[in-house]
Amino acid sequence: MNSIAENIRAIRSRMAAAAEAAGRDPGEILLVGASKMNGADACRAAVAAGIDALGENRGQEMTAKLAESAYDGAPLHFIGHLQRNKVRQVVGTVSLIHSVGSWPLLEEIQRQAERRELTQEVLLEVNVGGEESKSGFAPEAVYEAAERAKALGNIRVRGLMTIPPIQREPHGNLPFFAKIARLYVDISRNLYDNEFTYLSMGMSDDFEDAIAAGATVVRVGSAIFGHRQYH
């Protein structure tokens, strides 16, 4: 069984190959370790191995691991579904929230950030497949959401995030990734003066295709930490 450090080296090698094949600089792509259901020791091992950031899905788990100094030495992102009643746990604690997929959630983040007198960086989540089981703005609605978000004084939109539908065929997610990449470029150019930085898409099974389509952030869990044991 490979160590976390060995897994990270292997992932970075694959990321570099995918970037170079697409004519991109591998250095512009961040590797976020999706550390859900992995303990503080695993997080510390990933930090020691040079992970760019760690990403948590659950506020309660994140809070517990913060108490154990699990993330010291790396930025912390929130990458899971965020409920409005959990926003206060996350705002000001993480450097970036990936999964902001509704206007009420944006408003709650604004309220909490204003209360703390800080600016919270976020990504707008796009439900690219229109799946009822997933949160996120519809592709045709995200431009308007990004435009409205500019008026929120304590939120800074830094880009987009998506999780495509599960595909059975190899490279089946490429059309979804390409669609979000086009939206990312359009919104960044026309609303945010080309200041978007993060296009967060691609996980353990498809991050190479996401990089080919233009991802600047990939969220990799099982390929780094091993398969999660659900109970």
Coordinates of N, CA and C in Angstrom, one line a residue, residues 56-219:
E56 N -12.5 20.1 3.1 CA -13.4 19.3 3.9 C -14.8 19.5 3.4
N57 N -15.6 18.4 3.7 CA -17.0 18.4 3.3 C -18.0 18.7 4.4
R58 N -17.6 18.5 5.6 CA -18.5 18.5 6.7 C -18.0 19.5 7.8
G59 N -18.9 20.4 8.2 CA -18.4 21.4 9.2 C -18.0 20.7 10.5
Q60 N -18.8 19.7 11.0 CA -18.5 19.1 12.3 C -17.1 18.4 12.3
E61 N -16.9 17.7 11.2 CA -15.6 17.0 11.1 C -14.4 18.0 11.0
M62 N -14.7 19.1 10.2 CA -13.7 20.1 10.1 C -13.3 20.7 11.4
T63 N -14.3 21.0 12.2 CA -14.1 21.7 13.5 C -13.3 20.8 14.4
A64 N -13.6 19.5 14.4 CA -12.9 18.5 15.2 C -11.4 18.4 14.8
K65 N -11.2 18.4 13.6 CA -9.8 18.3 13.1 C -9.0 19.6 13.3
L66 N -9.7 20.7 13.2 CA -9.1 22.0 13.5 C -8.5 22.0 15.0
A67 N -9.3 21.4 15.9 CA -8.9 21.3 17.3 C -7.6 20.5 17.4
E68 N -7.4 19.6 16.5 CA -6.2 18.8 16.5 C -5.0 19.3 15.6
S69 N -5.2 20.6 15.2 CA -4.2 21.2 14.3 C -3.9 20.4 13.1
A70 N -4.9 19.8 12.5 CA -4.7 18.9 11.4 C -4.3 19.6 10.1
Y71 N -4.6 20.9 10.0 CA -4.4 21.6 8.7 C -3.2 22.5 8.7
D72 N -2.5 22.6 9.8 CA -1.5 23.6 10.0 C -0.4 23.4 8.8
G73 N -0.2 24.5 8.2 CA 0.8 24.5 7.1 C 0.2 24.5 5.7
A74 N -1.1 24.4 5.6 CA -1.7 24.4 4.3 C -3.1 25.1 4.3
P75 N -3.5 25.8 3.3 CA -4.8 26.4 3.3 C -5.9 25.4 3.4
L76 N -7.0 25.8 4.0 CA -8.2 25.0 4.2 C -9.3 25.5 3.4
H77 N -9.9 24.6 2.6 CA -11.1 24.9 1.7 C -12.3 24.1 2.2
F78 N -13.5 24.6 2.0 CA -14.7 23.9 2.2 C -15.2 23.5 0.9
I79 N -15.4 22.2 0.6 CA -15.7 21.7 -0.7 C -17.0 20.9 -0.8
G80 N -17.7 20.7 0.3 CA -18.9 20.0 0.3 C -20.2 20.8 0.3
H81 N -21.3 20.1 0.3 CA -22.6 20.9 0.4 C -22.7 21.6 1.7
L82 N -23.0 22.9 1.6 CA -23.0 23.8 2.8 C -24.4 24.2 3.1
Q83 N -24.9 23.8 4.3 CA -26.2 24.2 4.7 C -26.1 25.6 5.3
R84 N -27.2 26.3 5.2 CA -27.2 27.7 5.7 C -27.0 27.8 7.2
N85 N -27.5 26.8 7.9 CA -27.3 26.9 9.4 C -25.9 26.4 9.8
K86 N -25.0 26.1 8.9 CA -23.6 25.7 9.2 C -22.7 26.8 8.7
V87 N -23.2 27.8 8.0 CA -22.3 28.8 7.4 C -21.4 29.4 8.5
R88 N -21.9 29.7 9.7 CA -21.1 30.3 10.7 C -19.9 29.5 11.1
Q89 N -19.9 28.2 10.9 CA -18.8 27.4 11.2 C -17.7 27.5 10.2
V90 N -18.0 28.0 9.0 CA -17.1 28.0 7.9 C -16.6 29.3 7.5
V91 N -17.4 30.3 7.6 CA -17.0 31.7 7.2 C -15.8 32.2 8.1
G92 N -14.8 32.6 7.5 CA -13.6 33.1 8.3 C -12.7 32.0 8.8
T93 N -13.2 30.8 8.7 CA -12.3 29.6 9.1 C -11.6 29.1 7.9
V94 N -12.2 29.0 6.7 CA -11.6 28.5 5.5 C -11.2 29.7 4.6
S95 N -10.2 29.4 3.8 CA -9.8 30.5 2.8 C -10.7 30.6 1.6
L96 N -11.4 29.4 1.3 CA -12.2 29.4 0.0 C -13.3 28.4 0.2
I97 N -14.6 28.8 -0.1 CA -15.7 28.0 -0.1 C -16.0 27.6 -1.6
H98 N -16.0 26.4 -1.9 CA -16.2 26.0 -3.3 C -17.6 25.9 -3.7
S99 N -18.5 25.6 -2.7 CA -19.8 25.0 -3.1 C -21.0 26.0 -2.8
V100 N -20.9 27.2 -3.3 CA -22.0 28.1 -3.1 C -22.9 28.1 -4.3
G101 N -24.1 27.5 -4.1 CA -24.9 27.2 -5.2 C -26.3 27.7 -5.1
S102 N -26.6 28.8 -4.3 CA -27.9 29.4 -4.3 C -27.7 30.8 -3.8
W103 N -28.7 31.6 -4.1 CA -28.7 33.0 -3.6 C -28.9 33.1 -2.1
P104 N -29.8 32.4 -1.5 CA -29.9 32.4 -0.1 C -28.6 32.1 0.7
L105 N -27.9 31.1 0.1 CA -26.6 30.8 0.7 C -25.6 31.9 0.6
L106 N -25.6 32.6 -0.6 CA -24.7 33.7 -0.7 C -25.1 34.8 0.3
E107 N -26.4 35.0 0.5 CA -26.8 36.1 1.4 C -26.4 35.7 2.9
E108 N -26.5 34.5 3.2 CA -26.1 34.1 4.6 C -24.6 34.2 4.8
I109 N -23.8 33.8 3.8 CA -22.4 34.0 3.8 C -22.0 35.5 4.0
Q110 N -22.7 36.3 3.3 CA -22.5 37.8 3.4 C -22.8 38.3 4.8
R111 N -24.0 37.8 5.4 CA -24.3 38.2 6.7 C -23.2 37.8 7.8
Q112 N -22.8 36.6 7.6 CA -21.8 36.1 8.6 C -20.4 36.8 8.4
A113 N -20.1 37.0 7.1 CA -18.8 37.7 6.9 C -18.8 39.2 7.3
E114 N -20.0 39.8 7.1 CA -20.1 41.2 7.6 C -20.0 41.3 9.1
R115 N -20.6 40.3 9.8 CA -20.6 40.3 11.2 C -19.2 40.1 11.7
R116 N -18.4 39.4 11.0 CA -17.0 39.2 11.4 C -16.0 40.2 10.8
E117 N -16.5 41.1 10.0 CA -15.7 42.2 9.4 C -14.6 41.6 8.6
L118 N -15.0 40.7 7.7 CA -14.0 40.1 6.8 C -14.6 39.9 5.4
T119 N -13.8 39.5 4.5 CA -14.2 39.2 3.1 C -14.0 37.7 2.9
Q120 N -15.1 37.0 2.6 CA -15.0 35.6 2.3 C -14.9 35.3 0.8
E121 N -13.9 34.5 0.4 CA -13.7 34.2 -1.0 C -14.6 32.9 -1.2
V122 N -15.3 32.9 -2.4 CA -16.2 31.8 -2.7 C -16.1 31.4 -4.2
L123 N -16.5 30.2 -4.5 CA -16.8 29.8 -5.9 C -18.3 29.6 -6.0
L124 N -18.8 29.9 -7.2 CA -20.2 29.6 -7.5 C -20.3 28.2 -8.0
E125 N -21.1 27.3 -7.4 CA -21.3 26.0 -7.8 C -22.3 25.9 -9.0
V126 N -22.0 25.2 -10.0 CA -22.9 25.1 -11.2 C -23.3 23.6 -11.3
N127 N -24.6 23.4 -11.3 CA -25.2 22.1 -11.5 C -25.3 21.8 -12.9
V128 N -24.1 21.4 -13.5 CA -24.0 21.3 -15.0 C -24.9 20.3 -15.6
G129 N -25.2 19.2 -14.8 CA -26.1 18.2 -15.4 C -27.5 18.3 -15.1
G130 N -27.9 19.4 -14.3 CA -29.3 19.6 -14.0 C -29.9 18.5 -13.1
E131 N -29.0 17.9 -12.2 CA -29.5 16.8 -11.4 C -30.2 17.3 -10.2
E132 N -31.4 16.6 -9.9 CA -32.2 17.0 -8.8 C -31.5 16.7 -7.5
S133 N -30.6 15.7 -7.4 CA -29.9 15.3 -6.2 C -28.8 16.3 -5.9
K134 N -28.4 17.2 -6.7 CA -27.3 18.1 -6.5 C -27.7 19.5 -6.4
S135 N -27.0 20.3 -5.6 CA -27.2 21.7 -5.4 C -26.4 22.4 -6.5
G136 N -26.6 23.7 -6.6 CA -25.9 24.5 -7.6 C -26.8 25.3 -8.5
F137 N -26.2 26.4 -9.0 CA -26.9 27.2 -10.0 C -27.0 26.5 -11.3
A138 N -28.2 26.6 -12.0 CA -28.3 26.1 -13.4 C -27.3 26.9 -14.2
P139 N -26.7 26.2 -15.2 CA -25.8 26.9 -16.1 C -26.3 28.2 -16.7
E140 N -27.6 28.3 -17.0 CA -28.2 29.5 -17.6 C -28.4 30.6 -16.5
A141 N -28.3 30.2 -15.2 CA -28.6 31.2 -14.2 C -27.3 31.7 -13.5
V142 N -26.2 31.1 -13.7 CA -25.0 31.4 -12.9 C -24.4 32.8 -13.3
Y143 N -24.6 33.2 -14.5 CA -24.1 34.5 -14.9 C -24.8 35.6 -14.1
E144 N -26.1 35.5 -14.0 CA -26.9 36.5 -13.2 C -26.5 36.5 -11.8
A145 N -26.3 35.3 -11.2 CA -25.9 35.1 -9.8 C -24.5 35.8 -9.6
A146 N -23.6 35.6 -10.5 CA -22.3 36.2 -10.4 C -22.4 37.7 -10.5
E147 N -23.3 38.2 -11.3 CA -23.5 39.7 -11.4 C -24.1 40.3 -10.2
R148 N -25.1 39.6 -9.6 CA -25.7 40.0 -8.3 C -24.7 40.0 -7.2
A149 N -23.8 39.0 -7.2 CA -22.9 38.8 -6.1 C -21.9 39.9 -6.0
K150 N -21.7 40.6 -7.1 CA -20.8 41.8 -7.0 C -21.2 42.9 -6.1
A151 N -22.5 42.9 -5.8 CA -23.0 43.9 -4.9 C -22.8 43.5 -3.4
L152 N -22.4 42.3 -3.1 CA -22.2 41.9 -1.7 C -20.8 42.3 -1.3
G153 N -20.8 43.2 -0.3 CA -19.5 43.8 0.0 C -18.6 42.9 0.8
N154 N -19.0 41.8 1.4 CA -18.1 41.0 2.1 C -17.9 39.6 1.5
I155 N -18.2 39.5 0.2 CA -18.0 38.3 -0.6 C -17.2 38.6 -1.8
R156 N -16.2 37.8 -2.1 CA -15.4 37.9 -3.3 C -15.5 36.6 -4.1
V157 N -16.2 36.7 -5.2 CA -16.3 35.5 -6.1 C -15.0 35.3 -6.9
R158 N -14.4 34.1 -6.8 CA -13.1 33.9 -7.4 C -13.2 32.9 -8.5
G159 N -14.4 32.4 -8.8 CA -14.5 31.4 -9.9 C -15.7 30.5 -9.8
L160 N -15.6 29.4 -10.5 CA -16.7 28.4 -10.5 C -16.2 27.0 -10.1
M161 N -17.2 26.2 -9.7 CA -17.0 24.8 -9.3 C -18.1 24.0 -9.9
T162 N -17.8 22.7 -10.2 CA -18.9 21.8 -10.7 C -18.5 20.4 -10.4
I163 N -19.6 19.6 -10.3 CA -19.4 18.1 -10.2 C -20.4 17.5 -11.2
P164 N -19.8 17.0 -12.3 CA -20.7 16.5 -13.4 C -21.4 15.2 -13.0
P165 N -22.4 14.8 -13.8 CA -23.0 13.5 -13.5 C -22.1 12.4 -13.7
I166 N -22.3 11.3 -13.0 CA -21.5 10.1 -13.1 C -21.6 9.5 -14.5
Q167 N -20.5 9.2 -15.1 CA -20.4 8.7 -16.5 C -19.9 7.3 -16.5
R168 N -20.4 6.5 -17.4 CA -19.9 5.1 -17.5 C -18.9 5.0 -18.6
E169 N -18.9 5.9 -19.6 CA -17.9 5.8 -20.6 C -16.7 6.7 -20.3
P170 N -15.5 6.2 -20.7 CA -14.3 7.0 -20.5 C -14.4 8.4 -21.1
H171 N -14.0 9.4 -20.5 CA -14.0 10.8 -20.9 C -15.4 11.4 -21.1
G172 N -16.3 10.7 -20.5 CA -17.7 11.2 -20.6 C -18.0 12.5 -20.0
N173 N -17.1 12.9 -19.1 CA -17.3 14.2 -18.5 C -16.8 15.4 -19.2
L174 N -16.0 15.1 -20.3 CA -15.3 16.2 -21.0 C -16.3 17.3 -21.5
P175 N -17.5 16.9 -22.1 CA -18.4 18.0 -22.5 C -18.9 18.8 -21.4
F176 N -19.1 18.2 -20.2 CA -19.6 19.0 -19.1 C -18.5 20.0 -18.6
F177 N -17.2 19.5 -18.5 CA -16.1 20.3 -18.1 C -15.9 21.5 -19.1
A178 N -16.0 21.2 -20.4 CA -15.8 22.2 -21.4 C -16.9 23.3 -21.3
K179 N -18.1 22.9 -21.0 CA -19.2 23.8 -20.8 C -19.0 24.8 -19.7
I180 N -18.5 24.3 -18.6 CA -18.2 25.1 -17.4 C -17.0 26.0 -17.7
A181 N -16.1 25.5 -18.4 CA -14.9 26.3 -18.7 C -15.3 27.5 -19.6
R182 N -16.2 27.3 -20.5 CA -16.7 28.4 -21.3 C -17.4 29.5 -20.4
L183 N -18.2 29.0 -19.5 CA -18.9 29.9 -18.6 C -17.9 30.7 -17.8
Y184 N -16.9 30.0 -17.3 CA -15.8 30.6 -16.5 C -15.2 31.7 -17.2
V185 N -14.8 31.5 -18.4 CA -14.1 32.5 -19.2 C -15.0 33.7 -19.5
D186 N -16.3 33.4 -19.8 CA -17.2 34.4 -20.2 C -17.5 35.3 -19.0
I187 N -17.8 34.7 -17.8 CA -18.1 35.5 -16.6 C -16.9 36.3 -16.1
S188 N -15.7 35.7 -16.2 CA -14.5 36.4 -15.7 C -14.2 37.5 -16.6
R189 N -14.3 37.4 -17.9 CA -14.0 38.4 -18.9 C -15.0 39.6 -18.8
N190 N -16.3 39.3 -18.7 CA -17.3 40.3 -18.9 C -17.8 40.9 -17.6
L191 N -17.6 40.2 -16.4 CA -18.1 40.8 -15.2 C -16.9 41.0 -14.2
Y192 N -15.8 40.3 -14.3 CA -14.8 40.4 -13.2 C -13.5 40.8 -13.7
D193 N -13.4 41.4 -14.9 CA -12.2 42.0 -15.4 C -11.1 40.9 -15.5
N194 N -11.4 39.7 -15.9 CA -10.4 38.6 -16.0 C -9.7 38.3 -14.7
E195 N -10.4 38.5 -13.6 CA -9.7 38.3 -12.3 C -10.1 36.9 -11.7
F196 N -10.9 36.1 -12.3 CA -11.2 34.8 -11.8 C -9.9 34.0 -11.7
T197 N -9.7 33.2 -10.7 CA -8.5 32.4 -10.5 C -8.8 30.9 -10.5
Y198 N -10.0 30.5 -9.9 CA -10.2 29.1 -9.6 C -11.4 28.5 -10.4
L199 N -11.0 27.6 -11.2 CA -12.0 26.7 -11.9 C -11.9 25.3 -11.3
S200 N -12.7 25.0 -10.4 CA -12.6 23.8 -9.5 C -13.5 22.7 -10.1
M201 N -12.8 21.7 -10.8 CA -13.5 20.6 -11.3 C -12.6 19.5 -11.5
G202 N -13.1 18.3 -11.4 CA -12.2 17.1 -11.5 C -11.9 16.5 -10.2
M203 N -12.1 15.1 -10.1 CA -11.8 14.4 -8.9 C -10.9 13.2 -9.2
S204 N -10.9 12.2 -8.3 CA -9.9 11.1 -8.5 C -10.0 10.4 -9.8
D205 N -11.2 10.2 -10.3 CA -11.5 9.5 -11.5 C -11.4 10.3 -12.8
D206 N -11.4 11.6 -12.7 CA -11.5 12.3 -14.0 C -10.7 13.6 -14.0
F207 N -9.8 13.8 -13.1 CA -9.1 15.1 -13.0 C -8.2 15.4 -14.2
E208 N -7.8 14.4 -14.9 CA -7.0 14.6 -16.1 C -7.8 15.2 -17.2
D209 N -9.0 14.7 -17.3 CA -9.9 15.3 -18.3 C -10.3 16.8 -17.9
A210 N -10.5 17.0 -16.6 CA -10.8 18.4 -16.1 C -9.6 19.3 -16.5
I211 N -8.4 18.8 -16.3 CA -7.2 19.7 -16.6 C -7.2 20.0 -18.1
A212 N -7.5 19.0 -18.9 CA -7.5 19.2 -20.4 C -8.5 20.2 -20.8
A213 N -9.6 20.3 -20.0 CA -10.7 21.3 -20.3 C -10.4 22.7 -19.7
G214 N -9.4 22.8 -18.8 CA -9.1 24.1 -18.3 C -9.2 24.2 -16.8
A215 N -9.4 23.2 -16.0 CA -9.5 23.3 -14.6 C -8.2 23.9 -14.0
T216 N -8.3 24.7 -13.0 CA -7.2 25.3 -12.3 C -7.1 24.7 -10.8
V217 N -8.2 24.0 -10.4 CA -8.2 23.3 -9.2 C -8.8 21.9 -9.4
V218 N -8.1 20.9 -8.8 CA -8.7 19.5 -8.8 C -8.8 19.1 -7.4
R219 N -9.9 18.3 -7.1 CA -10.2 17.9 -5.7 C -10.0 16.4 -5.7

